[in-house]
Coordinates of N, CA and C in Angstrom, one line a residue:
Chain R
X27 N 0.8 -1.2 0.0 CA 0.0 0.0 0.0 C 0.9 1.3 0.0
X28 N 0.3 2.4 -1.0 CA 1.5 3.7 -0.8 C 1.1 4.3 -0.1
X29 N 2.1 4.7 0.8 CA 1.8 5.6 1.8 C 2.8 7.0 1.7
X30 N 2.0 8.3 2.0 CA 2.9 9.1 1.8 C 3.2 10.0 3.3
X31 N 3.5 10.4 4.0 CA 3.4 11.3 5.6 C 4.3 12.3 5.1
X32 N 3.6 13.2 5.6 CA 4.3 14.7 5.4 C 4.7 15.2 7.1
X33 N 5.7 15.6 7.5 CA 5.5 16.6 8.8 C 6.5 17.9 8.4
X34 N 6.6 18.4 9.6 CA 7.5 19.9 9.8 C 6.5 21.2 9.8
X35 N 5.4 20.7 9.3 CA 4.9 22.2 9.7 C 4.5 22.7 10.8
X36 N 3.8 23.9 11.0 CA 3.7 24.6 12.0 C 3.2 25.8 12.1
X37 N 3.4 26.9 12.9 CA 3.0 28.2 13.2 C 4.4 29.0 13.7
X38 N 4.7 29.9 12.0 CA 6.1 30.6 11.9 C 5.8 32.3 11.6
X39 N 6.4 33.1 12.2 CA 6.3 34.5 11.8 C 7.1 34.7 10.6
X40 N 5.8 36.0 9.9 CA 6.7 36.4 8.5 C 7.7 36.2 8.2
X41 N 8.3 36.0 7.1 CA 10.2 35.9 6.9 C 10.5 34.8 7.6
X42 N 10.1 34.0 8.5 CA 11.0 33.2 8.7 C 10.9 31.9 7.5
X43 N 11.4 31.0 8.1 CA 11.9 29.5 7.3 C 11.4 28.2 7.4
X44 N 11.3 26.8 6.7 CA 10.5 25.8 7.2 C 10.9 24.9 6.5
X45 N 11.1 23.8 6.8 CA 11.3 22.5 5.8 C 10.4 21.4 6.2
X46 N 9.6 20.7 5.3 CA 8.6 20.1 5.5 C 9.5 18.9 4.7
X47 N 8.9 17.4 5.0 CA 9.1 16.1 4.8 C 8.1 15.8 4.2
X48 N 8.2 14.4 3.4 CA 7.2 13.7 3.2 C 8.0 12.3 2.8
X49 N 7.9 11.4 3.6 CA 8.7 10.2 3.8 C 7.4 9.1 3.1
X50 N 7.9 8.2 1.9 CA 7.2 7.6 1.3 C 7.4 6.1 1.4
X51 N 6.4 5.3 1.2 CA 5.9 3.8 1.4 C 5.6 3.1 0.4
X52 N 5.7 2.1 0.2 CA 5.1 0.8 -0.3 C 5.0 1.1 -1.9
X53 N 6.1 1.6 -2.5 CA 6.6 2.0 -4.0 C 7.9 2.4 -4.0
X54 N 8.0 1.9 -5.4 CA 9.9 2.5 -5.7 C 9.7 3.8 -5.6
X55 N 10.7 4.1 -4.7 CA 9.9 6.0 -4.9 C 11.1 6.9 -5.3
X56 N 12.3 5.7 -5.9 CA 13.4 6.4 -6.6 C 12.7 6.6 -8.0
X57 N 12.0 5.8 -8.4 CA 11.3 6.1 -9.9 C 10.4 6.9 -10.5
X58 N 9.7 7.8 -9.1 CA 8.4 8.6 -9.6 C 8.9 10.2 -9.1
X59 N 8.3 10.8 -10.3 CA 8.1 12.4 -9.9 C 7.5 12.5 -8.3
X60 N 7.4 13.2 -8.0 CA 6.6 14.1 -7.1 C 6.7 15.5 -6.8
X61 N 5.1 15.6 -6.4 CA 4.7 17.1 -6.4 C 4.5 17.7 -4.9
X62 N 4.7 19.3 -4.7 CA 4.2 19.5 -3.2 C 2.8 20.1 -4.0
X63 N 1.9 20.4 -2.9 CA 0.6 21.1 -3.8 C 0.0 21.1 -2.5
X64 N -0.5 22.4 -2.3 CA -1.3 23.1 -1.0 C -2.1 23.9 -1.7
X65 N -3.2 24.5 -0.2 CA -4.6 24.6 -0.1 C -4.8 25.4 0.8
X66 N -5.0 26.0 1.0 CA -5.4 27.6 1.5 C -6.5 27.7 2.0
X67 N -7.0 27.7 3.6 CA -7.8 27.3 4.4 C -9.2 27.9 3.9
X68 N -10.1 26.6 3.6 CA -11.5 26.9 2.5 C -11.1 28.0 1.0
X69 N -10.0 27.2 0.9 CA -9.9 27.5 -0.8 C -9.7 26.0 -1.7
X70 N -9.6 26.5 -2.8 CA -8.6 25.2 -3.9 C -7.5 25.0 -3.7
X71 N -7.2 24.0 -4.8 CA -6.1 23.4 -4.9 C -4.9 24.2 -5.9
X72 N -3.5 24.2 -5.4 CA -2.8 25.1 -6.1 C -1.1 23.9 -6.0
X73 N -1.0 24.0 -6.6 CA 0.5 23.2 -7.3 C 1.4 24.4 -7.4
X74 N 2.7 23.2 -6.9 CA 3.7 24.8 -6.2 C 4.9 24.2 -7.0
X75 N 5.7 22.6 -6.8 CA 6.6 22.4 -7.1 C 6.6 20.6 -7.6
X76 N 7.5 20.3 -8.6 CA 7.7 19.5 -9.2 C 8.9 18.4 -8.7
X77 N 9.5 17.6 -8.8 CA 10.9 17.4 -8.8 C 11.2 16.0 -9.8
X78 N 11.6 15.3 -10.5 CA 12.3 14.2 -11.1 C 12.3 13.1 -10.6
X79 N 12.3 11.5 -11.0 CA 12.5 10.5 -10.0 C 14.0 10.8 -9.7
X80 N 15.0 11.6 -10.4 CA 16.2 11.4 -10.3 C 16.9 12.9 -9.8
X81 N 16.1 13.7 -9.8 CA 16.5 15.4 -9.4 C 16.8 16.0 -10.3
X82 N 16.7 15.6 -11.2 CA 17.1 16.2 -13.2 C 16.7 17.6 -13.0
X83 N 15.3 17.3 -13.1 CA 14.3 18.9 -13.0 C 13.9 18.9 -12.1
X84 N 13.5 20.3 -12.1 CA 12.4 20.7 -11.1 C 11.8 21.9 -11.6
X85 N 10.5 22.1 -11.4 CA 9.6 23.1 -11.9 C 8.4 23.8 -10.6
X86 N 8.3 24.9 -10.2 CA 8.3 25.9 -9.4 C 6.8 26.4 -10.2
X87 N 6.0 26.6 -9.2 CA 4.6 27.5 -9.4 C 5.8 29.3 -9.5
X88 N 5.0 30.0 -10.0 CA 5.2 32.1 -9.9 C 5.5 32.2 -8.6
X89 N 4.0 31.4 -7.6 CA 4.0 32.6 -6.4 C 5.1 31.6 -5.3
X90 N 6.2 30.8 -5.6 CA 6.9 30.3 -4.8 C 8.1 30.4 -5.5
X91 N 8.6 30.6 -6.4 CA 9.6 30.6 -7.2 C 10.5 31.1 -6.9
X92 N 11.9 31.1 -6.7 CA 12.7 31.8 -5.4 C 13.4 31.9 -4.1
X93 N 11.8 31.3 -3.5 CA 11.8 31.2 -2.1 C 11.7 30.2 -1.5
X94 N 11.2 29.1 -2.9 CA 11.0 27.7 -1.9 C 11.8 26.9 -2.5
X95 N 12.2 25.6 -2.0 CA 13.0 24.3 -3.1 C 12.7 23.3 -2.8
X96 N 12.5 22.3 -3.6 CA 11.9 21.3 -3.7 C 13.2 20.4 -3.4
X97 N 13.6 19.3 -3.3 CA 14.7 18.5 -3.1 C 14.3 17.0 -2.4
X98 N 15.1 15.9 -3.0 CA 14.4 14.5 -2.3 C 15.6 13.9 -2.2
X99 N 15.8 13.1 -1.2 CA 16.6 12.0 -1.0 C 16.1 10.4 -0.9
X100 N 16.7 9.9 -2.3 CA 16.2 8.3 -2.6 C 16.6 7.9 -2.1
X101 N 17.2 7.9 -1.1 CA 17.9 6.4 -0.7 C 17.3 6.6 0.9
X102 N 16.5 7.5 1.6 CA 15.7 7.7 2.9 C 14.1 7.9 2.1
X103 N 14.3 7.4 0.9 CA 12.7 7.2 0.3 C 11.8 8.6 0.9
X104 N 12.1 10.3 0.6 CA 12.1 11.1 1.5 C 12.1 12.2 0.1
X105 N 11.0 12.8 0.2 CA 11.1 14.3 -0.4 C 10.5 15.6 0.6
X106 N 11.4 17.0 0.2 CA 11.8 18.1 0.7 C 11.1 19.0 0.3
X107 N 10.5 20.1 1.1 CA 10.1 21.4 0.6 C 10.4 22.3 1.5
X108 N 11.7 23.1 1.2 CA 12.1 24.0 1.6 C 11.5 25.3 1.7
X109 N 11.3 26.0 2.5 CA 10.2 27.4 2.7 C 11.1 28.3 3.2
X110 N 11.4 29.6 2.5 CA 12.0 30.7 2.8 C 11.4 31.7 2.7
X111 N 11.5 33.0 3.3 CA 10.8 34.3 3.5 C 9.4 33.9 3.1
X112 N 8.5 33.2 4.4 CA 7.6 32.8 4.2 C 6.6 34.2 4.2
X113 N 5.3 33.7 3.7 CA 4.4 35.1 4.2 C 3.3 34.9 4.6
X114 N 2.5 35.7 5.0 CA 0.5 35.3 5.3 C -0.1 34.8 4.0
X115 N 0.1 35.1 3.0 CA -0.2 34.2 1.8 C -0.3 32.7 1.8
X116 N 1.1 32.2 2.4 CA 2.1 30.9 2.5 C 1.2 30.2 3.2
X117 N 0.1 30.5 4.0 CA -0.7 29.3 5.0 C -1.6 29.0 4.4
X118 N -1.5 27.0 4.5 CA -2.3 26.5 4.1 C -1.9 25.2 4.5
X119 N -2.6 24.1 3.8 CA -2.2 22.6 4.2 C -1.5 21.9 2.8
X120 N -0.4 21.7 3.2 CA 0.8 21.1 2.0 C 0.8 20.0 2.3
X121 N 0.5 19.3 0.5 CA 0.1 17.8 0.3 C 1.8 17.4 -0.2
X122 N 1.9 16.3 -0.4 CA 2.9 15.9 -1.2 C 2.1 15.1 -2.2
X123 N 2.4 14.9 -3.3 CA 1.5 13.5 -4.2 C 2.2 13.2 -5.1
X124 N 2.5 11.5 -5.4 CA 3.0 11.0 -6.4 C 2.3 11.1 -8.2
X125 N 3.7 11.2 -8.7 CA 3.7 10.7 -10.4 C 4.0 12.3 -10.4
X126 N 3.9 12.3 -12.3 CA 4.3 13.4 -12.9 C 3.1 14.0 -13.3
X127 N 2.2 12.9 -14.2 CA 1.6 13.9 -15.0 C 0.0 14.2 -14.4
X128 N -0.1 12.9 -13.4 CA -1.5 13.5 -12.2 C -0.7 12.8 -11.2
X129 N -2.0 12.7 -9.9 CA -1.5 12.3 -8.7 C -2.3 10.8 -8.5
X130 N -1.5 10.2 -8.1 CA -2.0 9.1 -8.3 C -2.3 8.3 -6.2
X131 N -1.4 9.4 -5.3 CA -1.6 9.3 -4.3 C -0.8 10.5 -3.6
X132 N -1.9 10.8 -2.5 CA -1.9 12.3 -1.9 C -1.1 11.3 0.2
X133 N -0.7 12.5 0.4 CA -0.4 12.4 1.8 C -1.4 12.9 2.3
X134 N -1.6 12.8 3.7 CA -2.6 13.4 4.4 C -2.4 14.9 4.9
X135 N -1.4 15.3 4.4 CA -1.0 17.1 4.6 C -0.2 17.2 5.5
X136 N 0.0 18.4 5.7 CA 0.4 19.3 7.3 C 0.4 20.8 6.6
X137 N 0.0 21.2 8.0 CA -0.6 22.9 8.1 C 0.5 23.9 8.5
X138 N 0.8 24.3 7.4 CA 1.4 25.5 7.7 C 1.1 26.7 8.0
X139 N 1.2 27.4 9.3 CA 0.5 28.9 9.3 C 1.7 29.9 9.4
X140 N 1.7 31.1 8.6 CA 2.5 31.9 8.7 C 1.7 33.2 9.0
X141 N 2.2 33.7 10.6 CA 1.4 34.5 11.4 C 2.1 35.2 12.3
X142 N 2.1 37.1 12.4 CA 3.2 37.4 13.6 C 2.0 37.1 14.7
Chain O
X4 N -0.5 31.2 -18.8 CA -0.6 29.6 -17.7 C -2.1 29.2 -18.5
X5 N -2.6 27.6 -18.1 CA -3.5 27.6 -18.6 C -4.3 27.7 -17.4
X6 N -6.0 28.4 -17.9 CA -6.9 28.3 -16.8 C -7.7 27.7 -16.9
X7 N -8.2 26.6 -15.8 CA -9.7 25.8 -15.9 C -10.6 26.2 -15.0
X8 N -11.9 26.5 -15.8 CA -13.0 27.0 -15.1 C -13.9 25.7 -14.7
X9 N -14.5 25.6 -13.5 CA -15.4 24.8 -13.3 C -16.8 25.9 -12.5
X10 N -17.7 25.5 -13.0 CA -18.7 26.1 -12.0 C -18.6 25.6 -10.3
X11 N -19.0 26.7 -9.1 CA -18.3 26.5 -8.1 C -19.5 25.5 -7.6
X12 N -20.8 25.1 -7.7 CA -21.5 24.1 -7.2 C -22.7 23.7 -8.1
X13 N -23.3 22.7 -7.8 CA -24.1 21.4 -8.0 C -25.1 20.8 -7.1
X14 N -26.4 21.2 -8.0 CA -27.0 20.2 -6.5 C -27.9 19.5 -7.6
X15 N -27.8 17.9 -6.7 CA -28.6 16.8 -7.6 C -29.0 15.7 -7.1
X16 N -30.1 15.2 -7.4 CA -31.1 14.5 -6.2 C -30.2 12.9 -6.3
X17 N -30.4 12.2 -5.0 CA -29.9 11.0 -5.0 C -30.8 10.0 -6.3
X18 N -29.8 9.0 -7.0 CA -29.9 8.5 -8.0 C -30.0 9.2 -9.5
X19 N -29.5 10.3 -9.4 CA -29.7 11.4 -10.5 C -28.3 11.3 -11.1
X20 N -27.9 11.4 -12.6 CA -26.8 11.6 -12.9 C -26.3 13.2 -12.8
X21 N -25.2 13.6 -12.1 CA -24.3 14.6 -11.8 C -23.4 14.7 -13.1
X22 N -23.1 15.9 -13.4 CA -22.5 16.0 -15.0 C -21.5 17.4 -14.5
X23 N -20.3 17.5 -13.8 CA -19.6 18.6 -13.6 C -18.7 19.1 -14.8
X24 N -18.3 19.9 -15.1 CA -17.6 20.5 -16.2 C -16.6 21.2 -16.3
X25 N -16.0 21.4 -17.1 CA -14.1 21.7 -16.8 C -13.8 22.3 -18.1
X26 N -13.5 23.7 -18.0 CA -13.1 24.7 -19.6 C -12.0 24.8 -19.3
X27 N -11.0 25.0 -20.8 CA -9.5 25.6 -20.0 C -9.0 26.3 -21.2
X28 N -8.7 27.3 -21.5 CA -8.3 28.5 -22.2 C -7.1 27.9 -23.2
X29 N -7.0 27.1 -23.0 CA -5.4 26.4 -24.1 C -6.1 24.8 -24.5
X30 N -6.0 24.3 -25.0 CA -5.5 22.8 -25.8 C -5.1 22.0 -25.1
X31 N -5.8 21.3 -24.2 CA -5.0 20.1 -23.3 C -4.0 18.6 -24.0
X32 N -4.8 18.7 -25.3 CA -4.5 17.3 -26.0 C -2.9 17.7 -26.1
X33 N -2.0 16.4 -26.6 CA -1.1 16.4 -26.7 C -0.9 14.8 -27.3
X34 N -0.4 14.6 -28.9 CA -0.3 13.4 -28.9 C -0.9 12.5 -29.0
X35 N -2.4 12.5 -28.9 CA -3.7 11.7 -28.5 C -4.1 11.4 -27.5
X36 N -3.6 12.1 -26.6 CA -4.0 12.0 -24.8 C -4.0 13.8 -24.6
X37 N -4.8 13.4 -23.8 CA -5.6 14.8 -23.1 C -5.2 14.9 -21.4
X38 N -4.9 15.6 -21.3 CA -3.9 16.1 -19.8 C -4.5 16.8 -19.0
X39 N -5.8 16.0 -19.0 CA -6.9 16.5 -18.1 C -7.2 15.2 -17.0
X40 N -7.3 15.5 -15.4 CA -7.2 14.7 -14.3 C -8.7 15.1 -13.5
X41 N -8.8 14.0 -12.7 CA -10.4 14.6 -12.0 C -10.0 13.6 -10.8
X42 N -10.4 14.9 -9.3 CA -9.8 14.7 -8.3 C -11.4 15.0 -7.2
X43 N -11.5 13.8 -6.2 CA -12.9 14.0 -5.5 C -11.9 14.7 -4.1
X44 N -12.1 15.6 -3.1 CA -11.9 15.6 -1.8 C -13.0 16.1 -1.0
X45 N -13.2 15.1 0.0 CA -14.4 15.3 0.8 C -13.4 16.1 2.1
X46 N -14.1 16.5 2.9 CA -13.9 18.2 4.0 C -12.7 17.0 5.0
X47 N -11.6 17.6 5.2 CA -11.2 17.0 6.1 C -9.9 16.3 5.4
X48 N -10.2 16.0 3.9 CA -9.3 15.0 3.7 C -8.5 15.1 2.5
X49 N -7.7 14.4 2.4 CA -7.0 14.6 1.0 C -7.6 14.5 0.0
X50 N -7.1 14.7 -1.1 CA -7.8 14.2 -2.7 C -8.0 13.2 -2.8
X51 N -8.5 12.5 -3.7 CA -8.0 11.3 -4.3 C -8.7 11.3 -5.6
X52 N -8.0 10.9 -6.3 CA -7.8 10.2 -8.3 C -8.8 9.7 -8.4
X53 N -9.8 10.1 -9.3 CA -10.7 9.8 -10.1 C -10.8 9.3 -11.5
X54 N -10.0 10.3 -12.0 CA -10.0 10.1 -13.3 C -8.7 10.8 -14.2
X55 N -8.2 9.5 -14.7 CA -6.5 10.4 -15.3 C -6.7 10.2 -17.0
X56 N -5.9 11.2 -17.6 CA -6.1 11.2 -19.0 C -7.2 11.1 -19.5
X57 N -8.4 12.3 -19.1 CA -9.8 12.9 -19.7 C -10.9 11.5 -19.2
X58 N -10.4 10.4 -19.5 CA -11.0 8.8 -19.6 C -11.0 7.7 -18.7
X59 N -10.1 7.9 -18.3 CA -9.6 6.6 -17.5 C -9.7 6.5 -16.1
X60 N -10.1 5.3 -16.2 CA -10.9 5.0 -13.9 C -9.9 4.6 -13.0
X61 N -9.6 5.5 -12.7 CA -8.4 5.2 -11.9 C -8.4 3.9 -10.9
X62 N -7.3 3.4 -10.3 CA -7.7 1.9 -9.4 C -8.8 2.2 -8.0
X63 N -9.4 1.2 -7.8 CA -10.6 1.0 -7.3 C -12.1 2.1 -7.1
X64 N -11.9 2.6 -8.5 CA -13.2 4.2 -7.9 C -13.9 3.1 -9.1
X65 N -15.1 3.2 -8.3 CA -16.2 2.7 -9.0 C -17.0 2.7 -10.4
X66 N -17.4 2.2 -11.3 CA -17.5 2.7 -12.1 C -18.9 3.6 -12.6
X67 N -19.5 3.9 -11.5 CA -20.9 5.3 -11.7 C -19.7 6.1 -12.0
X68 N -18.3 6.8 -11.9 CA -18.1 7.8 -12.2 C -17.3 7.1 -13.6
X69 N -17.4 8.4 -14.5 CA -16.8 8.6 -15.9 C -16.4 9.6 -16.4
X70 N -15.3 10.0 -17.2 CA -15.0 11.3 -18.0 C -14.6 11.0 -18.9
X71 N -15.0 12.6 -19.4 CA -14.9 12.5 -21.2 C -14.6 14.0 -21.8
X72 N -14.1 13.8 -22.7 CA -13.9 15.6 -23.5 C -12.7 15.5 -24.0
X73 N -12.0 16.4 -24.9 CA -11.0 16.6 -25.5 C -10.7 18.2 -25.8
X74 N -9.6 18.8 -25.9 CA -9.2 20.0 -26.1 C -10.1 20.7 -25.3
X75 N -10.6 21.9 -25.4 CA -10.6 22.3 -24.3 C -12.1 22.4 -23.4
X76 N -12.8 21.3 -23.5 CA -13.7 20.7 -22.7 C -13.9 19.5 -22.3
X77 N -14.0 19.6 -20.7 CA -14.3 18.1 -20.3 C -15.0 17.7 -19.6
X78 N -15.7 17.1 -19.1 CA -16.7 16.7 -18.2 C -16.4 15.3 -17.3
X79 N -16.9 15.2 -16.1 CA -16.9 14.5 -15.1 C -18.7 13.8 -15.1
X80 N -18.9 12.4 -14.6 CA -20.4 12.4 -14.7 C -20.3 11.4 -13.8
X81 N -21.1 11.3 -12.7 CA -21.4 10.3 -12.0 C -22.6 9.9 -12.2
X82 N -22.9 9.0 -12.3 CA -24.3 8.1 -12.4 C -24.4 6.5 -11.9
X83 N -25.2 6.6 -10.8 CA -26.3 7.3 -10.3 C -25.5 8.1 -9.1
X84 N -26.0 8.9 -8.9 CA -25.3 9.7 -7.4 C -25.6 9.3 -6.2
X85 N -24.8 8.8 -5.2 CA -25.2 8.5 -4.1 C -24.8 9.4 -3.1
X86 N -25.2 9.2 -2.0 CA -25.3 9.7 -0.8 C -23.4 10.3 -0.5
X87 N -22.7 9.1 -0.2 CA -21.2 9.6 0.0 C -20.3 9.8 -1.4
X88 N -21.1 10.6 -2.4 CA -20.2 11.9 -3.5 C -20.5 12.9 -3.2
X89 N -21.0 13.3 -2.3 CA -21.2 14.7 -1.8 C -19.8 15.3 -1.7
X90 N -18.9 16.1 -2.1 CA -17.6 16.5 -2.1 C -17.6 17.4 -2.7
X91 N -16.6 18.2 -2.8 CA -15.5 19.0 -4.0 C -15.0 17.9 -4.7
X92 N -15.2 18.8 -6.2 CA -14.6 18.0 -7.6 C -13.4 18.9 -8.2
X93 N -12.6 18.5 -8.3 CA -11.4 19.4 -9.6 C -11.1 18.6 -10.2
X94 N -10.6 19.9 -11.6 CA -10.1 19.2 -12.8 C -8.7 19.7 -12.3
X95 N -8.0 18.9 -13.1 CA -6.1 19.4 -13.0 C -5.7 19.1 -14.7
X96 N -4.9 20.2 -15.0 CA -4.1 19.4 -16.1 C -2.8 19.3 -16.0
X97 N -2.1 18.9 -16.7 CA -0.9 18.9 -16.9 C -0.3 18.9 -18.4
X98 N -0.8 19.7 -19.4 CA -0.4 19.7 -21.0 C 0.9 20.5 -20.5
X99 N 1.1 21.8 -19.9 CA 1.7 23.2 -19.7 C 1.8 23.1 -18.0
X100 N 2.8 22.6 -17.8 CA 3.0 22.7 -16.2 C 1.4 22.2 -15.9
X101 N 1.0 22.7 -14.5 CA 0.1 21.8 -13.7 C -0.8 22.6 -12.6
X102 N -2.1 22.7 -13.5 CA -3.1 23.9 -12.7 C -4.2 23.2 -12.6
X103 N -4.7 23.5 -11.4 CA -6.3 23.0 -10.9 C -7.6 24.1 -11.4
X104 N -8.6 23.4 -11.9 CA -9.9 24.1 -11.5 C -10.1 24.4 -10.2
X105 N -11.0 25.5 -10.2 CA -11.5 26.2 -8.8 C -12.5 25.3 -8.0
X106 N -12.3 23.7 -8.8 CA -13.3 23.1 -8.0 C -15.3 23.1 -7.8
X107 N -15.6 21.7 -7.7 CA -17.0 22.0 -8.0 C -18.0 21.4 -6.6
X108 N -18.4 22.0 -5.7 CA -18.8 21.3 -4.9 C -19.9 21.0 -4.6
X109 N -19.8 19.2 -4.8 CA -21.2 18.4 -5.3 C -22.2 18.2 -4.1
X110 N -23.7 18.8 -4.1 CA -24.7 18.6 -2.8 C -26.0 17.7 -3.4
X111 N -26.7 17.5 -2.5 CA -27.8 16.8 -2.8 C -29.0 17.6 -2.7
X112 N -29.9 17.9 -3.5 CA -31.0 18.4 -3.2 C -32.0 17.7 -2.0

C-alpha cells in the first residue's frame, strides 16, 4: 500500500523559514516524480513544485519561485520542501502526491500557518 | 498559464446523474492524450484520483463515475449519485505545467 506522511509544519512569523518532509511507502519511490501542492484554508487546490525520480528537473509554481526548493533524498525514500521568506499568503495545508503527470496518491497534509 | 473553469456548485437529487464541467483556455490534448485529471476531496481529507487522462478510472473508484472531452472541454459524470459523492470536484491538467480548476462542490437536493 503507498503511503505518503508529510511533517515539519507549523505556526512561523513572517520571513522566517521551514522544511517540511514527506517520507514515502510501499513504491519504488526512486522512480516517480513528485509534487508539493497546497490549499489555503476553504480555498482550492494550487500546485507549487515538481521534482524528477532522479532530481534532473524541477519546476516551481510564480507565487513560490525563489523562495521555496523542492529536493528528495532516494535512498531515505524522502522528499523536501524547503520554505523561505515565508508570508501570510504561504498558510495552508501542504500535500505531497505521487507521479508526474497527475496524482496518483496524496499524503494526508500538514498545516502551515504563517502568522506574527 | 492555462486556466480551468469549473462552475463552483451542483445540486442533484440521489440517484440522478451529476455532470460537472471543466473549460480551459489552451488545448490540453497532446499526442492523442488529453492532460486532463479529475480529483474528488471530501472536508477533512485529501484528494483522491478519479480520473487520469480525460478517460480513465483510476484503481478502485467505481464505475458510476466517468470522464470524457478533449481540447478544451471536459466533463466529469457520476451516475447514479449517491449519498457519500457529496464532495468537492477538480479538474487538473498537466499539458503546460500543472493547474487546478477552482473546483466543483457536489450537494444533494
Amino acid at each position: 500500500e503507498v503511503q505518503l506522511v508529510e511533517s515539519g509544519g507549523g505556526l512561523v512569523k513572517p520571513g522566517s523559514s521551514l522544511k517540511l518532509s514527506c517520507v514515502a511507502s510501499g513504491f519504488t519511490f526512486s522512480s516517480y516524480g513528485m509534487h508539493w501542492i497546497r490549499q489555503a484554508p476553504k480555498k482550492g487546490l494550487e500546485w507549487i513544485a515538481l521534482i524528477y525520480y532522479d532530481s534532473s528537473n524541477k519546476y516551481y509554481a510564480d507565487s513560490v519561485k525563489g523562495r521555496f526548493t523542492i529536493s528528495r533524498d532516494n535512498s531515505k525514500n524522502t522528499l523536501y520542501l524547503e520554505m523561505n521568506s515565508l508570508r501570510s499568503e504561504d498558510t495552508a495545508m501542504y500535500y505531497c502526491a505521487k507521479g508526474v503527470y497527475y496524482y496518483s496518491s496524496w499524503g494526508q497534509g500538514v498545516m502551515v500557518t504563517v502568522s506574527s | 498559464d492555462i486556466v480551468l473553469t469549473q462552475s463552483p456548485a451542483l445540486a442533484v437529487s440521489l440517484g440522478q446523474r451529476a455532470t460537472i464541467s471543466c473549460k480551459t483556455n489552451q488545448n490540453v490534448d497532446y499526442y492523442g492524450n488529453s492532460y486532463m485529471h479529475w480529483y474528488q476531496q471530501k472536508p477533512g481529507q485529501q484528494p483522491k484520483l478519479l480520473i487520469y487522462l480525460a478517460s480513465n478510472l483510476a484503481s478502485g473508484i467505481p464505475a458510476r463515475f466517468s470522464g470524457r472531452g478533449s481540447g478544451t472541454d471536459f466533463t466529469l459524470t457520476i451516475d447514479p449519485v449517491e449519498a457519500d459523492d457529496t464532495a468537492t470536484y477538480y479538474c487538473q491538467q498537466s499539458r503546460n505545467l500543472w493547474t487546478f480548476g477552482g473546483g466543483t462542490k457536489l450537494e444533494l437536493k
